[in-house]
Amino acid sequence: MREGIHPAYGPVVFRDRAANHAFLTRSTMTSDKTVEWEDGNTYPVVDVEISNVSHPFYTGNARVLDTAGRVERFERRYGKRS
């Protein structure tokens, strides 16, 4: 790899505000905010809207859309196709 063209890669805490969950990983993202982690060290923290802890796909709380009802309502409104 060429020197000087890659961003710094280091430990970063990602914090899911919706689920009140945080995890430490390595990333190229940076932040001005910091947080003291469980090991006593201070790391930059990046707040995220959603993670695997709060995403409906991973939690199993996905909403099921009533597609049959929508089709029937469309056909009532605009008529069935012949």
PDB file of N, CA, C and O in Angstrom:
ATOM      1  N   MET A   1       0.837  -1.182   0.000  1.00  0.00           N
ATOM      2  CA  MET A   1       0.000   0.000   0.000  1.00  0.00           C
ATOM      3  C   MET A   1       0.881   1.244   0.000  1.00  0.00           C
ATOM      4  O   MET A   1       1.946   1.247   0.601  1.00  0.00           O
ATOM      5  N   ARG A   2       0.373   2.284  -0.625  1.00  0.00           N
ATOM      6  CA  ARG A   2       1.111   3.540  -0.656  1.00  0.00           C
ATOM      7  C   ARG A   2       0.991   4.244   0.683  1.00  0.00           C
ATOM      8  O   ARG A   2      -0.048   4.219   1.325  1.00  0.00           O
ATOM      9  N   GLU A   3       2.052   4.875   1.091  1.00  0.00           N
ATOM     10  CA  GLU A   3       2.084   5.595   2.362  1.00  0.00           C
ATOM     11  C   GLU A   3       1.398   6.950   2.228  1.00  0.00           C
ATOM     12  O   GLU A   3       1.497   7.605   1.189  1.00  0.00           O
ATOM     13  N   GLY A   4       0.703   7.365   3.282  1.00  0.00           N
ATOM     14  CA  GLY A   4       0.160   8.714   3.359  1.00  0.00           C
ATOM     15  C   GLY A   4      -1.167   8.958   2.673  1.00  0.00           C
ATOM     16  O   GLY A   4      -1.638  10.082   2.674  1.00  0.00           O
ATOM     17  N   ILE A   5      -1.786   7.946   2.056  1.00  0.00           N
ATOM     18  CA  ILE A   5      -3.058   8.194   1.375  1.00  0.00           C
ATOM     19  C   ILE A   5      -4.246   7.563   2.106  1.00  0.00           C
ATOM     20  O   ILE A   5      -5.383   7.836   1.763  1.00  0.00           O
ATOM     21  N   HIS A   6      -3.992   6.753   3.106  1.00  0.00           N
ATOM     22  CA  HIS A   6      -5.059   6.060   3.807  1.00  0.00           C
ATOM     23  C   HIS A   6      -5.377   6.760   5.131  1.00  0.00           C
ATOM     24  O   HIS A   6      -4.478   7.233   5.823  1.00  0.00           O
ATOM     25  N   PRO A   7      -6.670   6.823   5.493  1.00  0.00           N
ATOM     26  CA  PRO A   7      -7.022   7.448   6.777  1.00  0.00           C
ATOM     27  C   PRO A   7      -6.562   6.583   7.951  1.00  0.00           C
ATOM     28  O   PRO A   7      -6.341   5.375   7.809  1.00  0.00           O
ATOM     29  N   ALA A   8      -6.452   7.215   9.102  1.00  0.00           N
ATOM     30  CA  ALA A   8      -6.038   6.488  10.307  1.00  0.00           C
ATOM     31  C   ALA A   8      -7.104   5.465  10.686  1.00  0.00           C
ATOM     32  O   ALA A   8      -8.303   5.746  10.641  1.00  0.00           O
ATOM     33  N   TYR A   9      -6.677   4.284  11.049  1.00  0.00           N
ATOM     34  CA  TYR A   9      -7.570   3.174  11.389  1.00  0.00           C
ATOM     35  C   TYR A   9      -7.330   2.824  12.847  1.00  0.00           C
ATOM     36  O   TYR A   9      -6.241   2.387  13.215  1.00  0.00           O
ATOM     37  N   GLY A  10      -8.341   3.049  13.688  1.00  0.00           N
ATOM     38  CA  GLY A  10      -8.138   2.801  15.107  1.00  0.00           C
ATOM     39  C   GLY A  10      -9.432   2.483  15.826  1.00  0.00           C
ATOM     40  O   GLY A  10     -10.504   2.418  15.218  1.00  0.00           O
ATOM     41  N   PRO A  11      -9.372   2.278  17.131  1.00  0.00           N
ATOM     42  CA  PRO A  11     -10.565   1.919  17.899  1.00  0.00           C
ATOM     43  C   PRO A  11     -11.547   3.083  17.999  1.00  0.00           C
ATOM     44  O   PRO A  11     -11.155   4.233  18.216  1.00  0.00           O
ATOM     45  N   VAL A  12     -12.823   2.762  17.805  1.00  0.00           N
ATOM     46  CA  VAL A  12     -13.913   3.738  17.871  1.00  0.00           C
ATOM     47  C   VAL A  12     -15.101   3.056  18.535  1.00  0.00           C
ATOM     48  O   VAL A  12     -15.376   1.886  18.292  1.00  0.00           O
ATOM     49  N   VAL A  13     -15.832   3.791  19.373  1.00  0.00           N
ATOM     50  CA  VAL A  13     -17.063   3.283  19.987  1.00  0.00           C
ATOM     51  C   VAL A  13     -18.236   3.782  19.157  1.00  0.00           C
ATOM     52  O   VAL A  13     -18.371   4.976  18.901  1.00  0.00           O
ATOM     53  N   PHE A  14     -19.088   2.856  18.717  1.00  0.00           N
ATOM     54  CA  PHE A  14     -20.329   3.206  18.039  1.00  0.00           C
ATOM     55  C   PHE A  14     -21.457   3.052  19.050  1.00  0.00           C
ATOM     56  O   PHE A  14     -21.597   1.999  19.677  1.00  0.00           O
ATOM     57  N   ARG A  15     -22.268   4.102  19.201  1.00  0.00           N
ATOM     58  CA  ARG A  15     -23.338   4.105  20.205  1.00  0.00           C
ATOM     59  C   ARG A  15     -24.678   4.240  19.502  1.00  0.00           C
ATOM     60  O   ARG A  15     -24.933   5.214  18.810  1.00  0.00           O
ATOM     61  N   ASP A  16     -25.544   3.244  19.707  1.00  0.00           N
ATOM     62  CA  ASP A  16     -26.909   3.246  19.172  1.00  0.00           C
ATOM     63  C   ASP A  16     -27.801   3.940  20.193  1.00  0.00           C
ATOM     64  O   ASP A  16     -28.063   3.396  21.262  1.00  0.00           O
ATOM     65  N   ARG A  17     -28.247   5.135  19.877  1.00  0.00           N
ATOM     66  CA  ARG A  17     -29.044   5.912  20.819  1.00  0.00           C
ATOM     67  C   ARG A  17     -30.434   5.311  21.008  1.00  0.00           C
ATOM     68  O   ARG A  17     -31.012   5.416  22.081  1.00  0.00           O
ATOM     69  N   ALA A  18     -31.003   4.680  20.003  1.00  0.00           N
ATOM     70  CA  ALA A  18     -32.349   4.128  20.096  1.00  0.00           C
ATOM     71  C   ALA A  18     -32.414   2.961  21.080  1.00  0.00           C
ATOM     72  O   ALA A  18     -33.388   2.807  21.809  1.00  0.00           O
ATOM     73  N   ALA A  19     -31.369   2.138  21.109  1.00  0.00           N
ATOM     74  CA  ALA A  19     -31.376   0.942  21.946  1.00  0.00           C
ATOM     75  C   ALA A  19     -30.496   1.082  23.177  1.00  0.00           C
ATOM     76  O   ALA A  19     -30.391   0.144  23.966  1.00  0.00           O
ATOM     77  N   ASN A  20     -29.839   2.230  23.332  1.00  0.00           N
ATOM     78  CA  ASN A  20     -28.928   2.442  24.453  1.00  0.00           C
ATOM     79  C   ASN A  20     -27.875   1.325  24.512  1.00  0.00           C
ATOM     80  O   ASN A  20     -27.670   0.691  25.533  1.00  0.00           O
ATOM     81  N   HIS A  21     -27.238   1.100  23.378  1.00  0.00           N
ATOM     82  CA  HIS A  21     -26.253   0.034  23.237  1.00  0.00           C
ATOM     83  C   HIS A  21     -25.012   0.615  22.568  1.00  0.00           C
ATOM     84  O   HIS A  21     -25.106   1.438  21.666  1.00  0.00           O
ATOM     85  N   ALA A  22     -23.841   0.203  23.008  1.00  0.00           N
ATOM     86  CA  ALA A  22     -22.588   0.669  22.416  1.00  0.00           C
ATOM     87  C   ALA A  22     -21.657  -0.512  22.216  1.00  0.00           C
ATOM     88  O   ALA A  22     -21.715  -1.498  22.952  1.00  0.00           O
ATOM     89  N   PHE A  23     -20.819  -0.415  21.195  1.00  0.00           N
ATOM     90  CA  PHE A  23     -19.829  -1.459  20.961  1.00  0.00           C
ATOM     91  C   PHE A  23     -18.536  -0.831  20.454  1.00  0.00           C
ATOM     92  O   PHE A  23     -18.538   0.190  19.774  1.00  0.00           O
ATOM     93  N   LEU A  24     -17.440  -1.450  20.826  1.00  0.00           N
ATOM     94  CA  LEU A  24     -16.108  -0.980  20.459  1.00  0.00           C
ATOM     95  C   LEU A  24     -15.609  -1.793  19.279  1.00  0.00           C
ATOM     96  O   LEU A  24     -15.661  -3.024  19.286  1.00  0.00           O
ATOM     97  N   THR A  25     -15.147  -1.095  18.260  1.00  0.00           N
ATOM     98  CA  THR A  25     -14.599  -1.758  17.084  1.00  0.00           C
ATOM     99  C   THR A  25     -13.528  -0.853  16.491  1.00  0.00           C
ATOM    100  O   THR A  25     -13.252   0.214  17.026  1.00  0.00           O
ATOM    101  N   ARG A  26     -12.936  -1.274  15.410  1.00  0.00           N
ATOM    102  CA  ARG A  26     -11.938  -0.436  14.735  1.00  0.00           C
ATOM    103  C   ARG A  26     -12.576   0.146  13.485  1.00  0.00           C
ATOM    104  O   ARG A  26     -13.339  -0.529  12.794  1.00  0.00           O
ATOM    105  N   SER A  27     -12.248   1.404  13.203  1.00  0.00           N
ATOM    106  CA  SER A  27     -12.839   2.091  12.066  1.00  0.00           C
ATOM    107  C   SER A  27     -11.962   3.267  11.660  1.00  0.00           C
ATOM    108  O   SER A  27     -11.085   3.692  12.401  1.00  0.00           O
ATOM    109  N   THR A  28     -12.256   3.806  10.482  1.00  0.00           N
ATOM    110  CA  THR A  28     -11.581   5.014  10.027  1.00  0.00           C
ATOM    111  C   THR A  28     -12.378   6.262  10.393  1.00  0.00           C
ATOM    112  O   THR A  28     -11.902   7.370  10.170  1.00  0.00           O
ATOM    113  N   MET A  29     -13.580   6.098  10.935  1.00  0.00           N
ATOM    114  CA  MET A  29     -14.388   7.251  11.333  1.00  0.00           C
ATOM    115  C   MET A  29     -13.760   7.942  12.536  1.00  0.00           C
ATOM    116  O   MET A  29     -13.139   7.302  13.380  1.00  0.00           O
ATOM    117  N   THR A  30     -13.950   9.244  12.597  1.00  0.00           N
ATOM    118  CA  THR A  30     -13.432  10.010  13.718  1.00  0.00           C
ATOM    119  C   THR A  30     -14.546  10.864  14.297  1.00  0.00           C
ATOM    120  O   THR A  30     -15.573  11.075  13.658  1.00  0.00           O
ATOM    121  N   SER A  31     -14.329  11.345  15.507  1.00  0.00           N
ATOM    122  CA  SER A  31     -15.325  12.182  16.167  1.00  0.00           C
ATOM    123  C   SER A  31     -14.616  13.067  17.187  1.00  0.00           C
ATOM    124  O   SER A  31     -13.579  12.698  17.741  1.00  0.00           O
ATOM    125  N   ASP A  32     -15.211  14.223  17.447  1.00  0.00           N
ATOM    126  CA  ASP A  32     -14.678  15.109  18.478  1.00  0.00           C
ATOM    127  C   ASP A  32     -15.130  14.669  19.869  1.00  0.00           C
ATOM    128  O   ASP A  32     -14.489  14.978  20.856  1.00  0.00           O
ATOM    129  N   LYS A  33     -16.266  13.949  19.920  1.00  0.00           N
ATOM    130  CA  LYS A  33     -16.781  13.465  21.206  1.00  0.00           C
ATOM    131  C   LYS A  33     -16.025  12.214  21.622  1.00  0.00           C
ATOM    132  O   LYS A  33     -15.637  11.403  20.781  1.00  0.00           O
ATOM    133  N   THR A  34     -15.836  12.055  22.919  1.00  0.00           N
ATOM    134  CA  THR A  34     -15.166  10.867  23.438  1.00  0.00           C
ATOM    135  C   THR A  34     -16.007  10.269  24.557  1.00  0.00           C
ATOM    136  O   THR A  34     -16.879  10.928  25.119  1.00  0.00           O
ATOM    137  N   VAL A  35     -15.719   9.018  24.869  1.00  0.00           N
ATOM    138  CA  VAL A  35     -16.401   8.318  25.945  1.00  0.00           C
ATOM    139  C   VAL A  35     -15.393   7.400  26.630  1.00  0.00           C
ATOM    140  O   VAL A  35     -14.481   6.879  25.985  1.00  0.00           O
ATOM    141  N   GLU A  36     -15.565   7.241  27.931  1.00  0.00           N
ATOM    142  CA  GLU A  36     -14.710   6.306  28.658  1.00  0.00           C
ATOM    143  C   GLU A  36     -15.340   4.925  28.562  1.00  0.00           C
ATOM    144  O   GLU A  36     -16.489   4.719  28.951  1.00  0.00           O
ATOM    145  N   TRP A  37     -14.577   3.983  28.039  1.00  0.00           N
ATOM    146  CA  TRP A  37     -15.076   2.623  27.809  1.00  0.00           C
ATOM    147  C   TRP A  37     -14.884   1.770  29.056  1.00  0.00           C
ATOM    148  O   TRP A  37     -14.255   2.180  30.024  1.00  0.00           O
ATOM    149  N   GLU A  38     -15.401   0.556  29.027  1.00  0.00           N
ATOM    150  CA  GLU A  38     -15.364  -0.361  30.171  1.00  0.00           C
ATOM    151  C   GLU A  38     -13.944  -0.700  30.619  1.00  0.00           C
ATOM    152  O   GLU A  38     -13.724  -1.016  31.787  1.00  0.00           O
ATOM    153  N   ASP A  39     -12.993  -0.645  29.696  1.00  0.00           N
ATOM    154  CA  ASP A  39     -11.610  -0.977  30.056  1.00  0.00           C
ATOM    155  C   ASP A  39     -10.858   0.207  30.655  1.00  0.00           C
ATOM    156  O   ASP A  39      -9.674   0.097  30.962  1.00  0.00           O
ATOM    157  N   GLY A  40     -11.522   1.354  30.826  1.00  0.00           N
ATOM    158  CA  GLY A  40     -10.909   2.516  31.434  1.00  0.00           C
ATOM    159  C   GLY A  40     -10.260   3.476  30.459  1.00  0.00           C
ATOM    160  O   GLY A  40      -9.854   4.563  30.837  1.00  0.00           O
ATOM    161  N   ASN A  41     -10.150   3.096  29.204  1.00  0.00           N
ATOM    162  CA  ASN A  41      -9.559   3.960  28.182  1.00  0.00           C
ATOM    163  C   ASN A  41     -10.622   4.878  27.592  1.00  0.00           C
ATOM    164  O   ASN A  41     -11.816   4.578  27.618  1.00  0.00           O
ATOM    165  N   THR A  42     -10.193   5.983  27.018  1.00  0.00           N
ATOM    166  CA  THR A  42     -11.090   6.932  26.371  1.00  0.00           C
ATOM    167  C   THR A  42     -10.976   6.779  24.866  1.00  0.00           C
ATOM    168  O   THR A  42      -9.869   6.773  24.316  1.00  0.00           O
ATOM    169  N   TYR A  43     -12.125   6.641  24.196  1.00  0.00           N
ATOM    170  CA  TYR A  43     -12.177   6.436  22.752  1.00  0.00           C
ATOM    171  C   TYR A  43     -13.119   7.455  22.124  1.00  0.00           C
ATOM    172  O   TYR A  43     -14.061   7.915  22.772  1.00  0.00           O
ATOM    173  N   PRO A  44     -12.923   7.770  20.844  1.00  0.00           N
ATOM    174  CA  PRO A  44     -13.901   8.614  20.151  1.00  0.00           C
ATOM    175  C   PRO A  44     -15.219   7.844  20.012  1.00  0.00           C
ATOM    176  O   PRO A  44     -15.218   6.619  19.860  1.00  0.00           O
ATOM    177  N   VAL A  45     -16.326   8.559  20.097  1.00  0.00           N
ATOM    178  CA  VAL A  45     -17.641   7.921  20.020  1.00  0.00           C
ATOM    179  C   VAL A  45     -18.412   8.497  18.842  1.00  0.00           C
ATOM    180  O   VAL A  45     -18.399   9.702  18.602  1.00  0.00           O
ATOM    181  N   VAL A  46     -19.059   7.598  18.078  1.00  0.00           N
ATOM    182  CA  VAL A  46     -19.890   7.981  16.939  1.00  0.00           C
ATOM    183  C   VAL A  46     -21.306   7.512  17.243  1.00  0.00           C
ATOM    184  O   VAL A  46     -21.537   6.327  17.480  1.00  0.00           O
ATOM    185  N   ASP A  47     -22.263   8.446  17.262  1.00  0.00           N
ATOM    186  CA  ASP A  47     -23.662   8.098  17.504  1.00  0.00           C
ATOM    187  C   ASP A  47     -24.316   7.685  16.193  1.00  0.00           C
ATOM    188  O   ASP A  47     -24.193   8.372  15.177  1.00  0.00           O
ATOM    189  N   VAL A  48     -25.006   6.554  16.228  1.00  0.00           N
ATOM    190  CA  VAL A  48     -25.703   6.046  15.043  1.00  0.00           C
ATOM    191  C   VAL A  48     -27.188   5.955  15.338  1.00  0.00           C
ATOM    192  O   VAL A  48     -27.606   5.816  16.489  1.00  0.00           O
ATOM    193  N   GLU A  49     -27.995   6.035  14.300  1.00  0.00           N
ATOM    194  CA  GLU A  49     -29.446   5.987  14.447  1.00  0.00           C
ATOM    195  C   GLU A  49     -29.937   4.567  14.705  1.00  0.00           C
ATOM    196  O   GLU A  49     -30.903   4.363  15.425  1.00  0.00           O
ATOM    197  N   ILE A  50     -29.287   3.595  14.088  1.00  0.00           N
ATOM    198  CA  ILE A  50     -29.791   2.223  14.160  1.00  0.00           C
ATOM    199  C   ILE A  50     -28.614   1.256  14.067  1.00  0.00           C
ATOM    200  O   ILE A  50     -27.615   1.543  13.407  1.00  0.00           O
ATOM    201  N   SER A  51     -28.717   0.138  14.758  1.00  0.00           N
ATOM    202  CA  SER A  51     -27.695  -0.902  14.687  1.00  0.00           C
ATOM    203  C   SER A  51     -28.387  -2.258  14.704  1.00  0.00           C
ATOM    204  O   SER A  51     -29.608  -2.336  14.659  1.00  0.00           O
ATOM    205  N   ASN A  52     -27.613  -3.316  14.801  1.00  0.00           N
ATOM    206  CA  ASN A  52     -28.217  -4.649  14.818  1.00  0.00           C
ATOM    207  C   ASN A  52     -29.085  -4.881  16.050  1.00  0.00           C
ATOM    208  O   ASN A  52     -29.939  -5.748  16.054  1.00  0.00           O
ATOM    209  N   VAL A  53     -28.907  -4.091  17.100  1.00  0.00           N
ATOM    210  CA  VAL A  53     -29.696  -4.258  18.317  1.00  0.00           C
ATOM    211  C   VAL A  53     -31.089  -3.645  18.157  1.00  0.00           C
ATOM    212  O   VAL A  53     -32.056  -4.132  18.740  1.00  0.00           O
ATOM    213  N   SER A  54     -31.227  -2.610  17.334  1.00  0.00           N
ATOM    214  CA  SER A  54     -32.517  -1.943  17.196  1.00  0.00           C
ATOM    215  C   SER A  54     -33.153  -2.100  15.816  1.00  0.00           C
ATOM    216  O   SER A  54     -34.282  -1.667  15.611  1.00  0.00           O
ATOM    217  N   HIS A  55     -32.470  -2.706  14.867  1.00  0.00           N
ATOM    218  CA  HIS A  55     -33.021  -2.855  13.519  1.00  0.00           C
ATOM    219  C   HIS A  55     -34.091  -3.943  13.502  1.00  0.00           C
ATOM    220  O   HIS A  55     -33.880  -5.032  14.034  1.00  0.00           O
ATOM    221  N   PRO A  56     -35.261  -3.674  12.902  1.00  0.00           N
ATOM    222  CA  PRO A  56     -36.352  -4.664  12.898  1.00  0.00           C
ATOM    223  C   PRO A  56     -35.974  -5.996  12.260  1.00  0.00           C
ATOM    224  O   PRO A  56     -36.486  -7.037  12.667  1.00  0.00           O
ATOM    225  N   PHE A  57     -35.094  -6.013  11.291  1.00  0.00           N
ATOM    226  CA  PHE A  57     -34.709  -7.273  10.661  1.00  0.00           C
ATOM    227  C   PHE A  57     -34.037  -8.202  11.657  1.00  0.00           C
ATOM    228  O   PHE A  57     -34.290  -9.401  11.682  1.00  0.00           O
ATOM    229  N   TYR A  58     -33.173  -7.654  12.497  1.00  0.00           N
ATOM    230  CA  TYR A  58     -32.429  -8.470  13.456  1.00  0.00           C
ATOM    231  C   TYR A  58     -33.225  -8.755  14.725  1.00  0.00           C
ATOM    232  O   TYR A  58     -33.012  -9.764  15.377  1.00  0.00           O
ATOM    233  N   THR A  59     -34.140  -7.855  15.100  1.00  0.00           N
ATOM    234  CA  THR A  59     -34.897  -8.044  16.334  1.00  0.00           C
ATOM    235  C   THR A  59     -36.131  -8.904  16.132  1.00  0.00           C
ATOM    236  O   THR A  59     -36.691  -9.408  17.098  1.00  0.00           O
ATOM    237  N   GLY A  60     -36.592  -9.056  14.899  1.00  0.00           N
ATOM    238  CA  GLY A  60     -37.791  -9.838  14.630  1.00  0.00           C
ATOM    239  C   GLY A  60     -39.071  -9.053  14.833  1.00  0.00           C
ATOM    240  O   GLY A  60     -40.158  -9.612  14.816  1.00  0.00           O
ATOM    241  N   ASN A  61     -38.979  -7.753  15.008  1.00  0.00           N
ATOM    242  CA  ASN A  61     -40.156  -6.917  15.217  1.00  0.00           C
ATOM    243  C   ASN A  61     -40.557  -6.184  13.946  1.00  0.00           C
ATOM    244  O   ASN A  61     -41.096  -5.091  14.001  1.00  0.00           O
ATOM    245  N   ALA A  62     -40.328  -6.790  12.802  1.00  0.00           N
ATOM    246  CA  ALA A  62     -40.655  -6.144  11.538  1.00  0.00           C
ATOM    247  C   ALA A  62     -42.164  -6.064  11.364  1.00  0.00           C
ATOM    248  O   ALA A  62     -42.902  -6.976  11.744  1.00  0.00           O
ATOM    249  N   ARG A  63     -42.622  -4.956  10.801  1.00  0.00           N
ATOM    250  CA  ARG A  63     -44.049  -4.794  10.542  1.00  0.00           C
ATOM    251  C   ARG A  63     -44.393  -5.523   9.253  1.00  0.00           C
ATOM    252  O   ARG A  63     -43.706  -5.407   8.253  1.00  0.00           O
ATOM    253  N   VAL A  64     -45.478  -6.241   9.263  1.00  0.00           N
ATOM    254  CA  VAL A  64     -45.937  -6.937   8.074  1.00  0.00           C
ATOM    255  C   VAL A  64     -46.978  -6.047   7.408  1.00  0.00           C
ATOM    256  O   VAL A  64     -47.971  -5.669   8.027  1.00  0.00           O
ATOM    257  N   LEU A  65     -46.739  -5.716   6.156  1.00  0.00           N
ATOM    258  CA  LEU A  65     -47.671  -4.871   5.429  1.00  0.00           C
ATOM    259  C   LEU A  65     -48.824  -5.702   4.908  1.00  0.00           C
ATOM    260  O   LEU A  65     -48.650  -6.834   4.475  1.00  0.00           O
ATOM    261  N   ASP A  66     -50.001  -5.130   4.936  1.00  0.00           N
ATOM    262  CA  ASP A  66     -51.200  -5.804   4.452  1.00  0.00           C
ATOM    263  C   ASP A  66     -51.304  -5.577   2.955  1.00  0.00           C
ATOM    264  O   ASP A  66     -52.081  -4.740   2.492  1.00  0.00           O
ATOM    265  N   THR A  67     -50.523  -6.333   2.178  1.00  0.00           N
ATOM    266  CA  THR A  67     -50.506  -6.112   0.734  1.00  0.00           C
ATOM    267  C   THR A  67     -51.798  -6.583   0.086  1.00  0.00           C
ATOM    268  O   THR A  67     -52.252  -5.999  -0.885  1.00  0.00           O
ATOM    269  N   ALA A  68     -52.414  -7.645   0.595  1.00  0.00           N
ATOM    270  CA  ALA A  68     -53.667  -8.120   0.007  1.00  0.00           C
ATOM    271  C   ALA A  68     -54.752  -7.068   0.177  1.00  0.00           C
ATOM    272  O   ALA A  68     -55.538  -6.807  -0.736  1.00  0.00           O
ATOM    273  N   GLY A  69     -54.829  -6.451   1.323  1.00  0.00           N
ATOM    274  CA  GLY A  69     -55.810  -5.397   1.553  1.00  0.00           C
ATOM    275  C   GLY A  69     -55.581  -4.196   0.660  1.00  0.00           C
ATOM    276  O   GLY A  69     -56.525  -3.563   0.185  1.00  0.00           O
ATOM    277  N   ARG A  70     -54.347  -3.887   0.392  1.00  0.00           N
ATOM    278  CA  ARG A  70     -54.041  -2.760  -0.493  1.00  0.00           C
ATOM    279  C   ARG A  70     -54.467  -3.053  -1.924  1.00  0.00           C
ATOM    280  O   ARG A  70     -54.988  -2.187  -2.610  1.00  0.00           O
ATOM    281  N   VAL A  71     -54.242  -4.277  -2.371  1.00  0.00           N
ATOM    282  CA  VAL A  71     -54.638  -4.651  -3.727  1.00  0.00           C
ATOM    283  C   VAL A  71     -56.154  -4.602  -3.855  1.00  0.00           C
ATOM    284  O   VAL A  71     -56.691  -4.070  -4.832  1.00  0.00           O
ATOM    285  N   GLU A  72     -56.863  -5.148  -2.885  1.00  0.00           N
ATOM    286  CA  GLU A  72     -58.324  -5.129  -2.924  1.00  0.00           C
ATOM    287  C   GLU A  72     -58.858  -3.704  -2.909  1.00  0.00           C
ATOM    288  O   GLU A  72     -59.798  -3.376  -3.637  1.00  0.00           O
ATOM    289  N   ARG A  73     -58.264  -2.854  -2.102  1.00  0.00           N
ATOM    290  CA  ARG A  73     -58.707  -1.460  -2.040  1.00  0.00           C
ATOM    291  C   ARG A  73     -58.446  -0.758  -3.377  1.00  0.00           C
ATOM    292  O   ARG A  73     -59.285  -0.005  -3.857  1.00  0.00           O
ATOM    293  N   PHE A  74     -57.309  -1.053  -4.012  1.00  0.00           N
ATOM    294  CA  PHE A  74     -57.001  -0.478  -5.318  1.00  0.00           C
ATOM    295  C   PHE A  74     -58.021  -0.943  -6.351  1.00  0.00           C
ATOM    296  O   PHE A  74     -58.510  -0.149  -7.167  1.00  0.00           O
ATOM    297  N   GLU A  75     -58.350  -2.253  -6.341  1.00  0.00           N
ATOM    298  CA  GLU A  75     -59.308  -2.788  -7.307  1.00  0.00           C
ATOM    299  C   GLU A  75     -60.699  -2.216  -7.087  1.00  0.00           C
ATOM    300  O   GLU A  75     -61.434  -1.970  -8.045  1.00  0.00           O
ATOM    301  N   ARG A  76     -61.098  -2.009  -5.839  1.00  0.00           N
ATOM    302  CA  ARG A  76     -62.399  -1.378  -5.568  1.00  0.00           C
ATOM    303  C   ARG A  76     -62.429   0.053  -6.083  1.00  0.00           C
ATOM    304  O   ARG A  76     -63.428   0.504  -6.636  1.00  0.00           O
ATOM    305  N   ARG A  77     -61.347   0.748  -5.900  1.00  0.00           N
ATOM    306  CA  ARG A  77     -61.290   2.159  -6.264  1.00  0.00           C
ATOM    307  C   ARG A  77     -61.229   2.349  -7.781  1.00  0.00           C
ATOM    308  O   ARG A  77     -61.897   3.205  -8.344  1.00  0.00           O
ATOM    309  N   TYR A  78     -60.407   1.550  -8.452  1.00  0.00           N
ATOM    310  CA  TYR A  78     -60.159   1.772  -9.880  1.00  0.00           C
ATOM    311  C   TYR A  78     -60.689   0.653 -10.781  1.00  0.00           C
ATOM    312  O   TYR A  78     -60.543   0.717 -11.976  1.00  0.00           O
ATOM    313  N   GLY A  79     -61.296  -0.368 -10.219  1.00  0.00           N
ATOM    314  CA  GLY A  79     -61.844  -1.452 -10.997  1.00  0.00           C
ATOM    315  C   GLY A  79     -60.820  -2.528 -11.288  1.00  0.00           C
ATOM    316  O   GLY A  79     -59.624  -2.283 -11.331  1.00  0.00           O
ATOM    317  N   LYS A  80     -61.342  -3.772 -11.436  1.00  0.00           N
ATOM    318  CA  LYS A  80     -60.453  -4.901 -11.732  1.00  0.00           C
ATOM    319  C   LYS A  80     -59.998  -4.834 -13.174  1.00  0.00           C
ATOM    320  O   LYS A  80     -60.674  -4.318 -14.052  1.00  0.00           O
ATOM    321  N   ARG A  81     -58.833  -5.399 -13.395  1.00  0.00           N
ATOM    322  CA  ARG A  81     -58.294  -5.498 -14.744  1.00  0.00           C
ATOM    323  C   ARG A  81     -58.917  -6.670 -15.458  1.00  0.00           C
ATOM    324  O   ARG A  81     -59.059  -7.752 -14.893  1.00  0.00           O
ATOM    325  N   SER A  82     -59.288  -6.497 -16.709  1.00  0.00           N
ATOM    326  CA  SER A  82     -59.893  -7.612 -17.446  1.00  0.00           C
ATOM    327  C   SER A  82     -58.882  -8.345 -18.276  1.00  0.00           C
ATOM    328  O   SER A  82     -57.959  -7.878 -18.770  1.00  0.00           O
TER     329      SER A  82
END
